[in-house]
């Protein structure tokens, strides 16, 4: 099936955020999702069908009346920075501090910076706790080729500006290993270790991760945008907060 970009967005909004959230938030999500798609095309991804791998898409069944309104109200609007479509990445919840694209992915975009995010501190995902037995973690690590026997401790060696774990030391009886925090999250599962914004406690038979937020933390926090909408902030104000120095441009 061939979809127009606006039709694609109709089937995306409800899957990305709650249709019950404020209209200013829904419009912000529509602009960010449209910008993300335009950016991918601008970078040379010619097929829009590739995009669902990056953003949720549920087709006609996922369409919602308020989501359609948000798409229609913002038709053709994208975020730009110095004349280029913004790399408008987003995530569920920042946990109170957004992350820098340079520190997370090694790509420096001035508008994707680490900054305090007071709007994301009260979401259901702003705080979480995960427990994993030392034996279970050992089994998981062995599956990816790390031959660690008798894991004794985990220690955060380096954090980024936002406080997220960059490097983690794994101490075992036979050896030690340093891995990136985001690698540990990938290994344990993105829905298990919800972010790299965590502290880790070493207990007798298990490790306890006490974390904040959900997702990579770069760009717009969807739960933060929801809070801003409920507080009366406009779509433009929401986007200006999460993507500083950008502006909305209507391209069609």
mmCIF file of C-alpha atoms in Angstrom:
data_model
loop_
_atom_site.group_PDB
_atom_site.id
_atom_site.type_symbol
_atom_site.label_atom_id
_atom_site.label_comp_id
_atom_site.label_asym_id
_atom_site.label_seq_id
_atom_site.Cartn_x
_atom_site.Cartn_y
_atom_site.Cartn_z
ATOM 1 C CA UNK A 1 0.000 0.000 0.000
ATOM 2 C CA UNK A 2 1.118 3.536 -0.767
ATOM 3 C CA UNK A 3 0.632 6.013 2.063
ATOM 4 C CA UNK A 4 0.882 9.767 2.136
ATOM 5 C CA UNK A 5 2.917 11.063 5.052
ATOM 6 C CA UNK A 6 -0.188 12.534 6.687
ATOM 7 C CA UNK A 7 -2.006 9.178 6.429
ATOM 8 C CA UNK A 8 1.026 7.497 7.948
ATOM 9 C CA UNK A 9 0.827 9.907 10.885
ATOM 10 C CA UNK A 10 -2.877 9.144 11.417
ATOM 11 C CA UNK A 11 -1.915 5.564 12.263
ATOM 12 C CA UNK A 12 1.014 6.541 14.451
ATOM 13 C CA UNK A 13 -0.118 9.114 17.029
ATOM 14 C CA UNK A 14 -2.318 6.836 19.155
ATOM 15 C CA UNK A 15 0.413 4.190 19.365
ATOM 16 C CA UNK A 16 3.035 6.712 20.447
ATOM 17 C CA UNK A 17 1.077 8.641 23.083
ATOM 18 C CA UNK A 18 -2.318 8.581 24.806
ATOM 19 C CA UNK A 19 -5.077 10.205 22.711
ATOM 20 C CA UNK A 20 -6.476 11.499 26.019
ATOM 21 C CA UNK A 21 -3.500 13.801 26.519
ATOM 22 C CA UNK A 22 -3.849 17.563 25.837
ATOM 23 C CA UNK A 23 -4.234 18.608 22.215
ATOM 24 C CA UNK A 24 -1.086 20.753 22.433
ATOM 25 C CA UNK A 25 0.837 17.587 23.342
ATOM 26 C CA UNK A 26 -0.744 15.583 20.514
ATOM 27 C CA UNK A 27 0.150 18.361 18.068
ATOM 28 C CA UNK A 28 3.731 18.397 19.357
ATOM 29 C CA UNK A 29 3.942 14.629 18.802
ATOM 30 C CA UNK A 30 2.523 15.019 15.284
ATOM 31 C CA UNK A 31 5.108 17.662 14.379
ATOM 32 C CA UNK A 32 7.968 15.663 15.890
ATOM 33 C CA UNK A 33 6.913 12.440 14.137
ATOM 34 C CA UNK A 34 6.450 14.249 10.815
ATOM 35 C CA UNK A 35 9.840 15.909 11.195
ATOM 36 C CA UNK A 36 11.470 12.572 11.979
ATOM 37 C CA UNK A 37 10.023 11.059 8.804
ATOM 38 C CA UNK A 38 11.007 14.070 6.674
ATOM 39 C CA UNK A 39 14.499 13.955 8.154
ATOM 40 C CA UNK A 40 14.855 10.295 7.162
ATOM 41 C CA UNK A 41 13.762 11.096 3.610
ATOM 42 C CA UNK A 42 16.109 14.097 3.551
ATOM 43 C CA UNK A 43 18.965 11.792 4.596
ATOM 44 C CA UNK A 44 18.240 9.553 1.609
ATOM 45 C CA UNK A 45 15.774 6.975 2.919
ATOM 46 C CA UNK A 46 13.462 7.040 -0.075
ATOM 47 C CA UNK A 47 10.833 4.592 1.147
ATOM 48 C CA UNK A 48 8.402 5.738 3.799
ATOM 49 C CA UNK A 49 7.730 2.038 4.467
ATOM 50 C CA UNK A 50 11.085 1.862 6.232
ATOM 51 C CA UNK A 51 9.923 4.261 8.904
ATOM 52 C CA UNK A 52 7.775 1.971 11.070
ATOM 53 C CA UNK A 53 11.017 0.348 12.171
ATOM 54 C CA UNK A 54 11.845 3.657 13.841
ATOM 55 C CA UNK A 55 8.395 4.822 14.910
ATOM 56 C CA UNK A 56 5.290 2.905 15.953
ATOM 57 C CA UNK A 57 2.724 2.475 13.165
ATOM 58 C CA UNK A 58 -0.554 0.636 13.382
ATOM 59 C CA UNK A 59 -2.392 1.400 10.154
ATOM 60 C CA UNK A 60 -6.039 2.422 9.921
ATOM 61 C CA UNK A 61 -6.993 0.307 12.954
ATOM 62 C CA UNK A 62 -4.767 2.480 15.130
ATOM 63 C CA UNK A 63 -6.284 5.772 13.998
ATOM 64 C CA UNK A 64 -8.000 7.950 16.577
ATOM 65 C CA UNK A 65 -10.201 11.028 16.176
ATOM 66 C CA UNK A 66 -8.072 13.306 18.367
ATOM 67 C CA UNK A 67 -4.890 12.030 16.757
ATOM 68 C CA UNK A 68 -6.305 12.858 13.325
ATOM 69 C CA UNK A 69 -7.207 16.352 14.529
ATOM 70 C CA UNK A 70 -3.628 16.887 15.751
ATOM 71 C CA UNK A 71 -2.219 15.747 12.407
ATOM 72 C CA UNK A 72 -4.655 17.945 10.462
ATOM 73 C CA UNK A 73 -4.018 21.013 12.636
ATOM 74 C CA UNK A 74 -0.273 20.729 12.028
ATOM 75 C CA UNK A 75 -0.409 19.593 8.396
ATOM 76 C CA UNK A 76 2.942 20.156 6.688
ATOM 77 C CA UNK A 77 4.607 21.551 9.813
ATOM 78 C CA UNK A 78 8.092 20.377 10.785
ATOM 79 C CA UNK A 79 10.882 21.511 13.084
ATOM 80 C CA UNK A 80 13.916 23.054 11.411
ATOM 81 C CA UNK A 81 17.344 24.162 12.583
ATOM 82 C CA UNK A 82 19.414 26.392 10.294
ATOM 83 C CA UNK A 83 17.185 25.445 7.381
ATOM 84 C CA UNK A 84 17.435 21.674 7.864
ATOM 85 C CA UNK A 85 14.849 19.217 9.207
ATOM 86 C CA UNK A 86 15.621 18.489 12.842
ATOM 87 C CA UNK A 87 16.715 15.027 13.975
ATOM 88 C CA UNK A 88 13.614 14.967 16.164
ATOM 89 C CA UNK A 89 14.201 11.869 18.261
ATOM 90 C CA UNK A 90 12.003 11.353 21.295
ATOM 91 C CA UNK A 91 11.437 8.923 24.152
ATOM 92 C CA UNK A 92 8.861 8.004 26.783
ATOM 93 C CA UNK A 93 10.220 9.716 29.896
ATOM 94 C CA UNK A 94 13.479 11.529 30.691
ATOM 95 C CA UNK A 95 13.298 10.855 34.426
ATOM 96 C CA UNK A 96 13.991 14.515 35.157
ATOM 97 C CA UNK A 97 17.010 15.183 32.922
ATOM 98 C CA UNK A 98 17.309 14.840 29.148
ATOM 99 C CA UNK A 99 20.444 13.357 27.584
ATOM 100 C CA UNK A 100 22.802 14.755 24.961
ATOM 101 C CA UNK A 101 22.877 13.133 21.516
ATOM 102 C CA UNK A 102 26.652 13.550 21.496
ATOM 103 C CA UNK A 103 27.048 11.560 24.700
ATOM 104 C CA UNK A 104 24.491 8.892 23.798
ATOM 105 C CA UNK A 105 25.289 8.326 20.104
ATOM 106 C CA UNK A 106 28.386 10.386 19.339
ATOM 107 C CA UNK A 107 26.442 12.737 17.047
ATOM 108 C CA UNK A 108 26.370 16.363 18.128
ATOM 109 C CA UNK A 109 23.167 18.286 17.458
ATOM 110 C CA UNK A 110 23.025 21.628 19.332
ATOM 111 C CA UNK A 111 19.297 21.217 19.967
ATOM 112 C CA UNK A 112 19.650 17.707 21.465
ATOM 113 C CA UNK A 113 21.310 18.683 24.712
ATOM 114 C CA UNK A 114 21.419 17.464 28.293
ATOM 115 C CA UNK A 115 19.232 19.679 30.458
ATOM 116 C CA UNK A 116 17.006 19.477 33.567
ATOM 117 C CA UNK A 117 13.446 18.406 32.747
ATOM 118 C CA UNK A 118 11.169 19.150 35.724
ATOM 119 C CA UNK A 119 8.094 18.179 33.694
ATOM 120 C CA UNK A 120 9.081 14.489 33.617
ATOM 121 C CA UNK A 121 9.589 13.903 37.335
ATOM 122 C CA UNK A 122 6.014 12.837 38.123
ATOM 123 C CA UNK A 123 5.327 10.308 35.361
ATOM 124 C CA UNK A 124 4.611 6.639 36.226
ATOM 125 C CA UNK A 125 8.038 5.845 34.786
ATOM 126 C CA UNK A 126 10.040 8.566 36.527
ATOM 127 C CA UNK A 127 11.212 6.021 39.136
ATOM 128 C CA UNK A 128 11.577 2.242 38.896
ATOM 129 C CA UNK A 129 13.370 -0.680 40.536
ATOM 130 C CA UNK A 130 14.607 -3.872 38.889
ATOM 131 C CA UNK A 131 16.133 -6.855 40.671
ATOM 132 C CA UNK A 132 18.166 -9.529 38.908
ATOM 133 C CA UNK A 133 19.970 -12.472 40.485
ATOM 134 C CA UNK A 134 23.715 -12.668 39.998
ATOM 135 C CA UNK A 135 23.291 -16.106 38.447
ATOM 136 C CA UNK A 136 20.708 -14.840 35.950
ATOM 137 C CA UNK A 137 22.904 -11.901 34.928
ATOM 138 C CA UNK A 138 25.836 -14.270 34.491
ATOM 139 C CA UNK A 139 23.750 -16.472 32.178
ATOM 140 C CA UNK A 140 22.638 -13.460 30.126
ATOM 141 C CA UNK A 141 26.199 -12.177 29.753
ATOM 142 C CA UNK A 142 27.501 -15.609 28.750
ATOM 143 C CA UNK A 143 24.992 -15.719 25.899
ATOM 144 C CA UNK A 144 26.737 -12.746 24.287
ATOM 145 C CA UNK A 145 30.184 -14.247 24.779
ATOM 146 C CA UNK A 146 31.289 -12.698 28.069
ATOM 147 C CA UNK A 147 32.825 -15.602 29.992
ATOM 148 C CA UNK A 148 32.293 -14.273 33.469
ATOM 149 C CA UNK A 149 32.102 -16.765 36.320
ATOM 150 C CA UNK A 150 30.994 -15.874 39.807
ATOM 151 C CA UNK A 151 29.953 -12.256 39.314
ATOM 152 C CA UNK A 152 30.669 -10.421 42.554
ATOM 153 C CA UNK A 153 29.905 -6.766 41.910
ATOM 154 C CA UNK A 154 28.808 -4.100 39.451
ATOM 155 C CA UNK A 155 30.281 -0.620 39.640
ATOM 156 C CA UNK A 156 29.452 2.466 37.574
ATOM 157 C CA UNK A 157 32.772 3.875 36.338
ATOM 158 C CA UNK A 158 31.551 6.850 34.334
ATOM 159 C CA UNK A 159 28.360 8.868 33.975
ATOM 160 C CA UNK A 160 27.383 11.381 31.314
ATOM 161 C CA UNK A 161 26.305 14.976 31.957
ATOM 162 C CA UNK A 162 22.737 13.917 32.703
ATOM 163 C CA UNK A 163 23.838 11.289 35.226
ATOM 164 C CA UNK A 164 23.273 8.266 32.993
ATOM 165 C CA UNK A 165 25.649 5.313 33.169
ATOM 166 C CA UNK A 166 28.252 5.415 30.388
ATOM 167 C CA UNK A 167 30.615 2.681 31.568
ATOM 168 C CA UNK A 168 29.998 -0.193 33.962
ATOM 169 C CA UNK A 169 32.600 -2.455 35.566
ATOM 170 C CA UNK A 170 31.616 -6.096 36.089
ATOM 171 C CA UNK A 171 33.770 -7.839 38.685
ATOM 172 C CA UNK A 172 33.817 -11.637 38.608
ATOM 173 C CA UNK A 173 35.899 -14.337 40.276
ATOM 174 C CA UNK A 174 37.757 -15.192 37.074
ATOM 175 C CA UNK A 175 38.057 -11.769 35.429
ATOM 176 C CA UNK A 176 36.574 -8.297 35.100
ATOM 177 C CA UNK A 177 34.892 -6.597 32.165
ATOM 178 C CA UNK A 178 33.973 -3.006 31.314
ATOM 179 C CA UNK A 179 30.883 -2.507 29.152
ATOM 180 C CA UNK A 180 28.843 0.551 28.099
ATOM 181 C CA UNK A 181 25.715 1.164 30.151
ATOM 182 C CA UNK A 182 23.594 1.085 26.997
ATOM 183 C CA UNK A 183 25.037 -2.352 26.153
ATOM 184 C CA UNK A 184 23.885 -3.688 29.519
ATOM 185 C CA UNK A 185 20.430 -2.254 28.843
ATOM 186 C CA UNK A 186 20.353 -3.967 25.450
ATOM 187 C CA UNK A 187 21.447 -7.268 27.012
ATOM 188 C CA UNK A 188 18.904 -7.185 29.836
ATOM 189 C CA UNK A 189 16.099 -5.902 27.604
ATOM 190 C CA UNK A 190 14.926 -2.348 26.911
ATOM 191 C CA UNK A 191 11.674 -2.939 28.791
ATOM 192 C CA UNK A 192 13.477 -4.488 31.758
ATOM 193 C CA UNK A 193 16.255 -1.961 32.267
ATOM 194 C CA UNK A 194 14.155 0.988 31.144
ATOM 195 C CA UNK A 195 17.044 3.432 30.853
ATOM 196 C CA UNK A 196 20.727 3.874 31.686
ATOM 197 C CA UNK A 197 19.727 6.503 34.259
ATOM 198 C CA UNK A 198 20.282 4.197 37.228
ATOM 199 C CA UNK A 199 22.200 3.425 40.396
ATOM 200 C CA UNK A 200 23.083 -0.189 41.131
ATOM 201 C CA UNK A 201 23.229 -1.823 44.555
ATOM 202 C CA UNK A 202 25.171 -5.024 45.201
ATOM 203 C CA UNK A 203 23.284 -7.397 47.487
ATOM 204 C CA UNK A 204 24.165 -10.940 48.522
ATOM 205 C CA UNK A 205 22.605 -12.885 45.658
ATOM 206 C CA UNK A 206 21.270 -10.145 43.405
ATOM 207 C CA UNK A 207 21.760 -6.691 41.953
ATOM 208 C CA UNK A 208 19.179 -3.965 42.487
ATOM 209 C CA UNK A 209 18.854 -1.273 39.827
ATOM 210 C CA UNK A 210 17.080 1.897 40.944
ATOM 211 C CA UNK A 211 16.443 3.982 37.885
ATOM 212 C CA UNK A 212 14.699 6.957 36.363
ATOM 213 C CA UNK A 213 12.817 7.408 33.113
ATOM 214 C CA UNK A 214 12.237 5.173 30.108
ATOM 215 C CA UNK A 215 14.167 5.326 26.861
ATOM 216 C CA UNK A 216 17.405 6.911 25.641
ATOM 217 C CA UNK A 217 16.521 10.303 27.104
ATOM 218 C CA UNK A 218 17.361 12.341 23.995
ATOM 219 C CA UNK A 219 14.926 14.926 22.607
ATOM 220 C CA UNK A 220 11.295 15.167 23.668
ATOM 221 C CA UNK A 221 10.072 13.310 26.726
ATOM 222 C CA UNK A 222 6.516 12.262 25.869
ATOM 223 C CA UNK A 223 5.416 12.219 29.509
ATOM 224 C CA UNK A 224 7.074 15.583 30.015
ATOM 225 C CA UNK A 225 5.239 16.959 26.987
ATOM 226 C CA UNK A 226 1.986 15.637 28.471
ATOM 227 C CA UNK A 227 2.666 17.453 31.744
ATOM 228 C CA UNK A 228 3.484 20.666 29.885
ATOM 229 C CA UNK A 229 0.235 20.383 27.933
ATOM 230 C CA UNK A 230 -1.742 19.897 31.149
ATOM 231 C CA UNK A 231 -0.052 22.992 32.596
ATOM 232 C CA UNK A 232 -1.232 25.066 29.646
ATOM 233 C CA UNK A 233 1.934 25.240 27.559
ATOM 234 C CA UNK A 234 1.394 25.586 23.807
ATOM 235 C CA UNK A 235 2.702 23.176 21.179
ATOM 236 C CA UNK A 236 5.373 25.697 20.208
ATOM 237 C CA UNK A 237 6.478 26.095 23.841
ATOM 238 C CA UNK A 238 6.707 22.325 24.322
ATOM 239 C CA UNK A 239 8.860 21.940 21.226
ATOM 240 C CA UNK A 240 11.029 24.939 22.075
ATOM 241 C CA UNK A 241 11.768 23.408 25.483
ATOM 242 C CA UNK A 242 12.804 19.988 24.163
ATOM 243 C CA UNK A 243 14.467 21.198 20.936
ATOM 244 C CA UNK A 244 16.057 24.575 21.827
ATOM 245 C CA UNK A 245 16.955 26.948 18.977
ATOM 246 C CA UNK A 246 14.631 25.212 16.512
ATOM 247 C CA UNK A 247 11.512 26.649 14.909
ATOM 248 C CA UNK A 248 8.350 25.330 13.282
ATOM 249 C CA UNK A 249 8.243 25.671 9.493
ATOM 250 C CA UNK A 250 5.304 24.829 7.224
ATOM 251 C CA UNK A 251 6.717 23.061 4.174
ATOM 252 C CA UNK A 252 3.423 22.226 2.416
#
